PDB file of C-alpha atoms and ligand atoms in Angstrom:
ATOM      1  CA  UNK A   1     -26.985  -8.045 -13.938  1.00 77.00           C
ATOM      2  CA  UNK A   2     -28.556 -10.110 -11.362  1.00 92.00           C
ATOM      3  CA  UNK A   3     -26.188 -13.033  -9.752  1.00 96.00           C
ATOM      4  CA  UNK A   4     -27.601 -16.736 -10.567  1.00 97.00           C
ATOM      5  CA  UNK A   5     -25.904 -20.051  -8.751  1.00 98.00           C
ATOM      6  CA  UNK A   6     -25.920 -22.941 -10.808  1.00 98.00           C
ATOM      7  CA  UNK A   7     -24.497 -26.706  -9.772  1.00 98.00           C
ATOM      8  CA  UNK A   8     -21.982 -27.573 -12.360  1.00 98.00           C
ATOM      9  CA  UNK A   9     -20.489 -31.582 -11.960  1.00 98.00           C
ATOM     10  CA  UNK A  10     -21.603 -30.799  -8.111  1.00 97.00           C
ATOM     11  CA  UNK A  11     -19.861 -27.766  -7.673  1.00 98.00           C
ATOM     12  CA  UNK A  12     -22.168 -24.415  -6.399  1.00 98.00           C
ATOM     13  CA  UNK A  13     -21.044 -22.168  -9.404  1.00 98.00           C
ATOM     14  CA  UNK A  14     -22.002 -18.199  -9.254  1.00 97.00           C
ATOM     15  CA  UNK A  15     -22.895 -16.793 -12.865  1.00 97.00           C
ATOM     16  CA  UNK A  16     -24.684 -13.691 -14.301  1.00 96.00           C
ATOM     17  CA  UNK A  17     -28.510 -14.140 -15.581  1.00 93.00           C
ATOM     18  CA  UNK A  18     -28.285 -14.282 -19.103  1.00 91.00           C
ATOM     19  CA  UNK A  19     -25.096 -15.670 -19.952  1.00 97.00           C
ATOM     20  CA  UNK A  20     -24.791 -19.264 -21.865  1.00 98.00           C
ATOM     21  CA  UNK A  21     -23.912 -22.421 -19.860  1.00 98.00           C
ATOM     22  CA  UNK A  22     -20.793 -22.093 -22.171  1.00 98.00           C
ATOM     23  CA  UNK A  23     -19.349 -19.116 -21.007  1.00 98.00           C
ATOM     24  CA  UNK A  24     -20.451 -20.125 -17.184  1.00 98.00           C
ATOM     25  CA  UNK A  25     -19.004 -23.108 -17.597  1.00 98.00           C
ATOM     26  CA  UNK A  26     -15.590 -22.139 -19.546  1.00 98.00           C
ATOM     27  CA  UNK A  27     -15.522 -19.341 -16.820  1.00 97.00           C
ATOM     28  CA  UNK A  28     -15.076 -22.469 -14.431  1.00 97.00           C
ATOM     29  CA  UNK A  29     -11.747 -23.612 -16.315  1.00 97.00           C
ATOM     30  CA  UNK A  30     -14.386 -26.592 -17.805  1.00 97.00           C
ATOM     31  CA  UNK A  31     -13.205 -27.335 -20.976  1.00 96.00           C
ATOM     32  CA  UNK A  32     -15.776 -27.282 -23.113  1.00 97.00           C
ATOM     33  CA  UNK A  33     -15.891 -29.286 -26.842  1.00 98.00           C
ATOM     34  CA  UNK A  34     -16.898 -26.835 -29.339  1.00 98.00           C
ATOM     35  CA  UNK A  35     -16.497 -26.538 -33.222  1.00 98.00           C
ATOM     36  CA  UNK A  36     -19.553 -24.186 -34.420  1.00 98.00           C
ATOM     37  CA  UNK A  37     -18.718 -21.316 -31.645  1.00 98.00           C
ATOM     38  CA  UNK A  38     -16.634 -18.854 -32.090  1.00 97.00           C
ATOM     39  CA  UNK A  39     -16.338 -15.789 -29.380  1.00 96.00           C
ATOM     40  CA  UNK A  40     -17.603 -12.710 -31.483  1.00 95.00           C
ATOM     41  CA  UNK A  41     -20.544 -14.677 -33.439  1.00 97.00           C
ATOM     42  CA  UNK A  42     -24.057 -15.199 -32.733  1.00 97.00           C
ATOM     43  CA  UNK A  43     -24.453 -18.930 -31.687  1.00 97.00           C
ATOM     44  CA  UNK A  44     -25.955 -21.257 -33.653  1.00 95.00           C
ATOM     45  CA  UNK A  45     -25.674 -24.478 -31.766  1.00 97.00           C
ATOM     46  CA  UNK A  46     -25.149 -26.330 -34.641  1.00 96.00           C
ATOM     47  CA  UNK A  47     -22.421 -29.216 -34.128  1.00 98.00           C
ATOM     48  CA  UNK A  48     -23.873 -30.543 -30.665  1.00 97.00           C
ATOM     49  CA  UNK A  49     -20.457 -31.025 -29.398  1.00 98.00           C
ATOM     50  CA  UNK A  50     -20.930 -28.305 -26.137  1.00 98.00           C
ATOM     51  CA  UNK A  51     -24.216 -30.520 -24.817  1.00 98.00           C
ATOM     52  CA  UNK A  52     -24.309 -30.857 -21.152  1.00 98.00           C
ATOM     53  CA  UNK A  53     -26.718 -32.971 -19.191  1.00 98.00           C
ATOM     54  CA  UNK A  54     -29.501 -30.987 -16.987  1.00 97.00           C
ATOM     55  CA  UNK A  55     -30.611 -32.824 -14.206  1.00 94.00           C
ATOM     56  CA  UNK A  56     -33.321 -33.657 -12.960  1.00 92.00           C
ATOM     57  CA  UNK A  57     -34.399 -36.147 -16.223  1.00 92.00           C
ATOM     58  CA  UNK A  58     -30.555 -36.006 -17.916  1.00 91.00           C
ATOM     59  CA  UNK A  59     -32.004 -34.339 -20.833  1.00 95.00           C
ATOM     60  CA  UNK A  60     -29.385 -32.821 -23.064  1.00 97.00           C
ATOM     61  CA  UNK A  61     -29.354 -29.117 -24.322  1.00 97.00           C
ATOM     62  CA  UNK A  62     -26.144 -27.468 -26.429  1.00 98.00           C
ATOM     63  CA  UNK A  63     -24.479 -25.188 -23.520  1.00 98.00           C
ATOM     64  CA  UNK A  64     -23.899 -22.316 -26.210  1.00 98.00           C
ATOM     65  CA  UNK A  65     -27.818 -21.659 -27.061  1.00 98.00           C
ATOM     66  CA  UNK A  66     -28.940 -22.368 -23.364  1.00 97.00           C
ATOM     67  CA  UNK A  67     -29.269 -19.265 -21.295  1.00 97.00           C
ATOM     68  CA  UNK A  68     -27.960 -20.229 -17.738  1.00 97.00           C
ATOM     69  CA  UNK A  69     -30.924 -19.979 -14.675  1.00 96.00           C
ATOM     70  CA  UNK A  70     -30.926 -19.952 -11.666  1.00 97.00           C
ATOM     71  CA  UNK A  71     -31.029 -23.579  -9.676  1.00 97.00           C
ATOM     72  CA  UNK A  72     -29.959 -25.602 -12.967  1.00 97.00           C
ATOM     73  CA  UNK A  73     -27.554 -28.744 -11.871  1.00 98.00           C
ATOM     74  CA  UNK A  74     -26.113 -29.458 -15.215  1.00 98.00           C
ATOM     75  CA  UNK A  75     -23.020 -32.160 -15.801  1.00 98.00           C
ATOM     76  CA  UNK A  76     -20.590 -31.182 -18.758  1.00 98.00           C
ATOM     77  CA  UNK A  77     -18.382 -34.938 -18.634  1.00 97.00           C
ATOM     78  CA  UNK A  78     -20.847 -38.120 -18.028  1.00 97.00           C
ATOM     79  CA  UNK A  79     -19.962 -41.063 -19.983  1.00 97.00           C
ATOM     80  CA  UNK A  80     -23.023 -40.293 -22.303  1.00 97.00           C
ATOM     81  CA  UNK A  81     -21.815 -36.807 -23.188  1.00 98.00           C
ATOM     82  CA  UNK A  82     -18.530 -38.638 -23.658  1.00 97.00           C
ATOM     83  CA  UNK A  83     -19.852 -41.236 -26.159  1.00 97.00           C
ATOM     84  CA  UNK A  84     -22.175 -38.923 -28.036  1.00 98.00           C
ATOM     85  CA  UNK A  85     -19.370 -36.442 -28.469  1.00 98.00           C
ATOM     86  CA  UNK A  86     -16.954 -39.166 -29.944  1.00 98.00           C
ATOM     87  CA  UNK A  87     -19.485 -40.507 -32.075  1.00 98.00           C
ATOM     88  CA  UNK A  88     -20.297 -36.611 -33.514  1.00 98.00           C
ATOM     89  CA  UNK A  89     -16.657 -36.472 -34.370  1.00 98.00           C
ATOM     90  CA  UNK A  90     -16.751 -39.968 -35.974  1.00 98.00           C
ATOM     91  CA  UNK A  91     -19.695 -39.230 -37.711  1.00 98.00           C
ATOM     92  CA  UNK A  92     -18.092 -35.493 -39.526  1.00 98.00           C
ATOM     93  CA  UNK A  93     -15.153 -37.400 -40.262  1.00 98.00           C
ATOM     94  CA  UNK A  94     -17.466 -40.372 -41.884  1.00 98.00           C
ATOM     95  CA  UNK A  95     -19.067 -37.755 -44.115  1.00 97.00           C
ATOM     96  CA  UNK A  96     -16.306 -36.213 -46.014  1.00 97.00           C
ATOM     97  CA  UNK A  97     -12.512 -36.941 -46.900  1.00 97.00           C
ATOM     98  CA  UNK A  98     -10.941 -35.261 -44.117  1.00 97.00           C
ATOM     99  CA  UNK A  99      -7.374 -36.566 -44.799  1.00 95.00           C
ATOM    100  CA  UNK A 100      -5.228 -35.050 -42.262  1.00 96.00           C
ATOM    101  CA  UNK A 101      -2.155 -35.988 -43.708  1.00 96.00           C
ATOM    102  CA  UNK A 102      -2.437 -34.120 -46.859  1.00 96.00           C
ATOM    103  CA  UNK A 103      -4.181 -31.188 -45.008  1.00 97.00           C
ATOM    104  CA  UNK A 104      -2.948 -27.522 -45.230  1.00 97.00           C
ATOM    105  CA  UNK A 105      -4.304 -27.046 -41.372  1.00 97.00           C
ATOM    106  CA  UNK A 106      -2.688 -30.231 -40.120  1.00 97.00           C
ATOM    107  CA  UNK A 107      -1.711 -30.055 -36.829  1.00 97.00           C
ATOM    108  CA  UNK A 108      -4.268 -26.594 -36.009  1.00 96.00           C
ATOM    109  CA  UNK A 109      -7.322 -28.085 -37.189  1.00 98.00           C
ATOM    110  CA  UNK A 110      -9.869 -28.181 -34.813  1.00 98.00           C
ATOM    111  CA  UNK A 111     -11.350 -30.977 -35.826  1.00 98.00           C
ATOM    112  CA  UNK A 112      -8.371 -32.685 -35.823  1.00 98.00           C
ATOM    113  CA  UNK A 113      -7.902 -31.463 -32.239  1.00 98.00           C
ATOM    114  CA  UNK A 114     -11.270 -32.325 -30.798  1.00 98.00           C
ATOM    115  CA  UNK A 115     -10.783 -35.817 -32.139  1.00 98.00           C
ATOM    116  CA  UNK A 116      -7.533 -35.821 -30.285  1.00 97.00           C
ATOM    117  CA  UNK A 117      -8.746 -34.965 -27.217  1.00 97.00           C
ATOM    118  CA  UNK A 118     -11.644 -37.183 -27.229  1.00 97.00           C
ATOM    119  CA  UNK A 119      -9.484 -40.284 -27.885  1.00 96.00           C
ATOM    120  CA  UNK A 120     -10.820 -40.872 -31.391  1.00 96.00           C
ATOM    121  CA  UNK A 121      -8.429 -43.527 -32.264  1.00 95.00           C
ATOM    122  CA  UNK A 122     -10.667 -45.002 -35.490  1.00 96.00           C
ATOM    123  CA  UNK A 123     -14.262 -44.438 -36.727  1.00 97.00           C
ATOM    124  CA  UNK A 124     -16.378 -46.490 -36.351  1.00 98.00           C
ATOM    125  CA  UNK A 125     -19.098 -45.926 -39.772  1.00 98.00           C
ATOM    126  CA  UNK A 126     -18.449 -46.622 -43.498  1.00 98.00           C
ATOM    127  CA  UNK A 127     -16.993 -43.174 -44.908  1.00 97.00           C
ATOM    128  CA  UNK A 128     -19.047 -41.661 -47.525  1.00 97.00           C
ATOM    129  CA  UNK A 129     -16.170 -40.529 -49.402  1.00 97.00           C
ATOM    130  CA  UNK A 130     -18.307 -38.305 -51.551  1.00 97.00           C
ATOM    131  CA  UNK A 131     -17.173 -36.455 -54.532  1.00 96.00           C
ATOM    132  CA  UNK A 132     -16.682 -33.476 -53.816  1.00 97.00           C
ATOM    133  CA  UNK A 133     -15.358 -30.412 -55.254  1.00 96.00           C
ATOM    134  CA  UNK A 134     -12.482 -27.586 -54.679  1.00 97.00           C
ATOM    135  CA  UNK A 135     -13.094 -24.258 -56.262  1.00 98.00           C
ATOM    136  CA  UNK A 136      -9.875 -22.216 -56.825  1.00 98.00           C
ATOM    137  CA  UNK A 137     -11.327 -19.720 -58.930  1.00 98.00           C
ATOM    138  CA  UNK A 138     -10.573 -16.942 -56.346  1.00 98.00           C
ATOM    139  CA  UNK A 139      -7.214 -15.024 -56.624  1.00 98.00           C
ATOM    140  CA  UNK A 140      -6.363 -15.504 -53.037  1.00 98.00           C
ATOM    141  CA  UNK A 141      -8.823 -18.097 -51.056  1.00 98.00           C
ATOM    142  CA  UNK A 142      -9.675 -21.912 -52.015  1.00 98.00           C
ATOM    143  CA  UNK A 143     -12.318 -23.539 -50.548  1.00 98.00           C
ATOM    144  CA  UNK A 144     -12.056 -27.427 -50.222  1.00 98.00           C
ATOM    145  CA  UNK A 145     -15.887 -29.013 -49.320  1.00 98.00           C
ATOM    146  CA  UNK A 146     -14.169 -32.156 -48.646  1.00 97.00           C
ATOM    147  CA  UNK A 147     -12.980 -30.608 -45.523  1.00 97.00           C
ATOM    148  CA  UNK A 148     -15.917 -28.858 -44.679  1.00 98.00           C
ATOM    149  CA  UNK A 149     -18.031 -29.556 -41.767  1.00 98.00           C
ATOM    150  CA  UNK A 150     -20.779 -26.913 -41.664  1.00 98.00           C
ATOM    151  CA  UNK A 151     -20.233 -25.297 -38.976  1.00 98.00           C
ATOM    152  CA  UNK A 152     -21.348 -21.934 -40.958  1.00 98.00           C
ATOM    153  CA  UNK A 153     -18.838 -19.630 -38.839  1.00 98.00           C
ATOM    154  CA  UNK A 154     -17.803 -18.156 -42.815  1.00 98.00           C
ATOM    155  CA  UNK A 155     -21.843 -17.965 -43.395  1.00 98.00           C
ATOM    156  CA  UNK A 156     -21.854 -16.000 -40.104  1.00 98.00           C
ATOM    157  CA  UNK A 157     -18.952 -13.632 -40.142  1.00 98.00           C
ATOM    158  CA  UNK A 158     -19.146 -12.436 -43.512  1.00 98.00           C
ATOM    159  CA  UNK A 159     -23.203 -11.926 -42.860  1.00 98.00           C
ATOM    160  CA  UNK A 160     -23.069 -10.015 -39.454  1.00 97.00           C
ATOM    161  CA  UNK A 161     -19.567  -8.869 -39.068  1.00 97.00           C
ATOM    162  CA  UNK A 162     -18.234  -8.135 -43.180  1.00 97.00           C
ATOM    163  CA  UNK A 163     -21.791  -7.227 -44.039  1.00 97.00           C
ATOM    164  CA  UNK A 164     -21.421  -8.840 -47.262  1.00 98.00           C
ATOM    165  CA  UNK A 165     -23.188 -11.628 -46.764  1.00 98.00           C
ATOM    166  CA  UNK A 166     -21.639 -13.474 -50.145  1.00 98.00           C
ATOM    167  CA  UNK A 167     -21.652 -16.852 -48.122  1.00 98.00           C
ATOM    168  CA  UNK A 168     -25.229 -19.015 -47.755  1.00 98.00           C
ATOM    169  CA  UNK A 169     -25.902 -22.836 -47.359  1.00 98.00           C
ATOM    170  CA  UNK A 170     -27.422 -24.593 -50.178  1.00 97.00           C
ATOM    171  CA  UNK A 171     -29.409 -28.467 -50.036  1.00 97.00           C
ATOM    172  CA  UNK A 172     -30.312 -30.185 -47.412  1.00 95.00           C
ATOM    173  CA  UNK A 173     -28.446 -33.183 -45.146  1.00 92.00           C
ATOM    174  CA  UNK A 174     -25.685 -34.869 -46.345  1.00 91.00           C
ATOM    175  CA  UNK A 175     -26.408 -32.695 -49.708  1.00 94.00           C
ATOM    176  CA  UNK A 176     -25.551 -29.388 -47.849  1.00 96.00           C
ATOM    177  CA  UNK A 177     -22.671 -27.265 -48.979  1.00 97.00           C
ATOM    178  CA  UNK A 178     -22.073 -23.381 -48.206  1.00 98.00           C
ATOM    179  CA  UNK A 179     -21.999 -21.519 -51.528  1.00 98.00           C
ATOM    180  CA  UNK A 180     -21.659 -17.857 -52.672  1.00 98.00           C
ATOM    181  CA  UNK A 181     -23.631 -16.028 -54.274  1.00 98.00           C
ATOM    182  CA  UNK A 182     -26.173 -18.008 -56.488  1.00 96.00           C
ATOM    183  CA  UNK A 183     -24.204 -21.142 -56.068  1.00 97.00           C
ATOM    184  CA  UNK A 184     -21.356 -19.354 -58.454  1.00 98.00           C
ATOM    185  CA  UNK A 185     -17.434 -20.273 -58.345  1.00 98.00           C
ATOM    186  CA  UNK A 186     -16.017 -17.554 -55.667  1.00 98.00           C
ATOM    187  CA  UNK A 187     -13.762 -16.059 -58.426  1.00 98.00           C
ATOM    188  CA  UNK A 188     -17.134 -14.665 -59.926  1.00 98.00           C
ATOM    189  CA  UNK A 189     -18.506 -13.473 -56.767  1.00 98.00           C
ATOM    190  CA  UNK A 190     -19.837  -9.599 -57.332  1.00 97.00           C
ATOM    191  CA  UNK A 191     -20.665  -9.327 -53.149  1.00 98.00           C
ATOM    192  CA  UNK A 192     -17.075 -10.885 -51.935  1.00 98.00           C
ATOM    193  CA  UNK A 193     -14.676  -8.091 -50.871  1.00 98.00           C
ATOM    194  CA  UNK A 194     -11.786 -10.914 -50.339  1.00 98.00           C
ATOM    195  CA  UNK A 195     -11.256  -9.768 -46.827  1.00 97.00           C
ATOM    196  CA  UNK A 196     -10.333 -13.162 -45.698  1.00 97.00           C
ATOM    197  CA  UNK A 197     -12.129 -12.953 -42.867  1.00 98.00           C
ATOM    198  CA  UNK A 198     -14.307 -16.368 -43.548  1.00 98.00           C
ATOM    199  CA  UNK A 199     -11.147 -18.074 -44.046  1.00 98.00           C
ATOM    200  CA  UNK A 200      -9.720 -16.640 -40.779  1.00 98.00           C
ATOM    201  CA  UNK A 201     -12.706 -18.652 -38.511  1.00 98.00           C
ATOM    202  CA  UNK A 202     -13.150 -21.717 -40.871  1.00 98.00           C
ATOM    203  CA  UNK A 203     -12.191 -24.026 -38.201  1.00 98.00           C
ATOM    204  CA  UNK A 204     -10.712 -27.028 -41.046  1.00 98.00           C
ATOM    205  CA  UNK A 205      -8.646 -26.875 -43.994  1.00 98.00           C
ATOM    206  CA  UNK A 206     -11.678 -26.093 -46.247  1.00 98.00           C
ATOM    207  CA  UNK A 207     -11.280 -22.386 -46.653  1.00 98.00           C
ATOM    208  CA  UNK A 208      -7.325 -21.815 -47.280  1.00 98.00           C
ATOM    209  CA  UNK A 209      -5.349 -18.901 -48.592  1.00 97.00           C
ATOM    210  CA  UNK A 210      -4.456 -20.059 -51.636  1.00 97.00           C
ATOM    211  CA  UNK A 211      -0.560 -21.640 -52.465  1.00 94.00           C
ATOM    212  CA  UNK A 212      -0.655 -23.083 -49.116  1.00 93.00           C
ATOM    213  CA  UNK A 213       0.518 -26.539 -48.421  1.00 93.00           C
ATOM    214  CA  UNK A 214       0.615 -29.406 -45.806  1.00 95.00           C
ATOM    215  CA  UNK A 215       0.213 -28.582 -42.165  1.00 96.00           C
ATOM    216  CA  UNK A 216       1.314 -24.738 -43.172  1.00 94.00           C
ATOM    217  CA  UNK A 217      -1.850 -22.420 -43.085  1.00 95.00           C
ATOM    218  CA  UNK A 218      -2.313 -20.565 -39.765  1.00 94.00           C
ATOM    219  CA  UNK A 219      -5.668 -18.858 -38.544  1.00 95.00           C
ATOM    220  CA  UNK A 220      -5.862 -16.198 -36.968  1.00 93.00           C
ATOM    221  CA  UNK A 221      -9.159 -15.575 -34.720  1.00 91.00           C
ATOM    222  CA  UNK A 222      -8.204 -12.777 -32.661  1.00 91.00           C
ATOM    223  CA  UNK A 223      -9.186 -10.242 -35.682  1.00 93.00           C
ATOM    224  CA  UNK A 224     -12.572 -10.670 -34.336  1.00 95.00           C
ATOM    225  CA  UNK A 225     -12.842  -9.530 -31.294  1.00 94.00           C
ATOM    226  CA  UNK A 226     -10.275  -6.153 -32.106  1.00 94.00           C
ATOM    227  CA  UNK A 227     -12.728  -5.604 -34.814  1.00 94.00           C
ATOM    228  CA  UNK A 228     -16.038  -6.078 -32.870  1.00 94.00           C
ATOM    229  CA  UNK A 229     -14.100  -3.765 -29.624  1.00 93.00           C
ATOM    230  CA  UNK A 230     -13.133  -1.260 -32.045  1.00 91.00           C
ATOM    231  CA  UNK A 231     -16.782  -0.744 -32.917  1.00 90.00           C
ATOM    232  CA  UNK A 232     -17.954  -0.482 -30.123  1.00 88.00           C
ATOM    233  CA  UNK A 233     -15.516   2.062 -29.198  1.00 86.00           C
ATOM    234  CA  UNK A 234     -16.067   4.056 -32.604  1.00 86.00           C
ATOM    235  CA  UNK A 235     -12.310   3.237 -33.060  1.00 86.00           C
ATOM    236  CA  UNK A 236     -13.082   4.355 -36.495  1.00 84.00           C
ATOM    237  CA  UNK A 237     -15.883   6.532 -36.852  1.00 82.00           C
ATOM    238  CA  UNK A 238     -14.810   9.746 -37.491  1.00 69.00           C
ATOM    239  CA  UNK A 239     -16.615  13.159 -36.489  1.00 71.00           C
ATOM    240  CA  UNK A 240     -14.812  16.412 -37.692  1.00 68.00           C
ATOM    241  CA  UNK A 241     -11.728  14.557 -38.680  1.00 66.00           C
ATOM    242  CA  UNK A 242     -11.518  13.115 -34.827  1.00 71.00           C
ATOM    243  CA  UNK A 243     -12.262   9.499 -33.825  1.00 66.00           C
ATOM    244  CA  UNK A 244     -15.501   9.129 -31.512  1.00 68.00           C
ATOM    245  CA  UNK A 245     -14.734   8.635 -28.196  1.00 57.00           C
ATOM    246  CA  UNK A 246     -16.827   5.563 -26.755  1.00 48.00           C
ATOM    247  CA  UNK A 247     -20.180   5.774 -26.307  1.00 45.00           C
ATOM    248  CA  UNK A 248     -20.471   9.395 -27.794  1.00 38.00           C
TER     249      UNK A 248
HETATM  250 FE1  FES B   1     -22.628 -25.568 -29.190  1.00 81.29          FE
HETATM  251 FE2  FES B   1     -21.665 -26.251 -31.604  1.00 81.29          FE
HETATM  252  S1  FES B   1     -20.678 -25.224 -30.003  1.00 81.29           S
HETATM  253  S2  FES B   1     -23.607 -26.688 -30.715  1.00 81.29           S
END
């Protein structure tokens, strides 16, 4: 893979053609807002919060869908990426009821942290406070869509890495909401195999194993990448009773 050099907050930077600005610029120690990536899924560049600024003309681009080329001088900190990224967090917490303190992921949330870091100290729009529902119907999982903020990582992983594909979004702006199935409660779900592995990379409190309570649910991402490395290696594809060895 051919070496690039990219300017990152004026720093000569070497990366590899065809890696995101994210990684190059994580791989930097930068760190790097993000709420819709997650290491293992494809990228949808979704939230906004990664944007850098690409000089010459400042124009902004999400670091996690833009391939990093040769020659680009990007900056990941100017006071505009600042302000925008304060006033996406403002604006997810404006749209739903995203009460921390009565949150089962208080104190891991992501959300919660990105706010944090950012300095979000109040918001700054009218909440919506919509009504919004909880379905509980599953034995195990409960998804809250007050808490939700779209980020389709459970749309993702149970699509390309389950293969069951029993999560979708349905509507359109503030009217979205992930589903599954045919808009069904998840108890009645004929694709879900309740592997838990949307509730694992659901960055809020909205999908939550179920009899948790305040500030106790813990996620787990690491599954992710130990599944993804294990097939790769045909960890568990067996020939003649054997596992594979890699690449064979
Ligand atoms: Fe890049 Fe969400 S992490 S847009």
């Amino acid at each position: 893979m051919a070496v690039i050099t990219v300017t990152i907050n004026d720093e000569l930077v070497s990366g590899r053609e065809g890696q995101s600005l994210l990684e190059l610029v994580r791989e930097q120690g930068i760190d790097l807002p993000t709420l819709c990536h997650l290491d293992g899924l494809e990228e949808r560049g979704g939230c906004r919060l990664c944007m850098v600024e690409m000089a010459p003309g400042n124009r902004l681009a999400a670091a996690c869908v833009t391939p990093a080329q040769e020659g680009m001088v990007i900056y990941t900190h100017s006071e505009r990426l600042v302000k925008y990224r304060r006033m996406i967090l403002e604006l997810l917490f404006a749209e739903r009821n995203h009460v921390c303190a009565v949150c089962v992921m208080n104190g891991r949330c992501e959300l919660q942290y990105e706010a944090y870091t950012i300095g979000m100290d109040h918001v700054r729009y009218d909440y919506l406070t919509p009504d919004l529902p909880m379905d509980a119907s599953h034995d195990r999982f409960v998804i809250d869509h007050n808490r939700c903020i779209l980020c389709t990582r459970c749309v993702r992983v149970c699509d390309s890495v389950e293969g069951a594909h029993t999560w979708d979004v349905m509507g359109r702006g503030v009217n979205c909401r992930v589903i599954t199935d045919l808009n069904q409660p998840w108890g009645t779900s004929q694709s879900c195999t309740s592997c838990g592995k949307c509730v694992q990379v659901c960055p809020t409190g909205a999908l939550h194993a179920k009899g948790s309570t305040v500030a106790e649910m813990v996620k787990r991402h690491d599954f992710l990448q130990w599944i993804l490395d294990g097939r790769e290696n045909h960890q568990w594809t067996m020939r003649n009773g054997e596992p594979m060895e890699s690449g064979r």
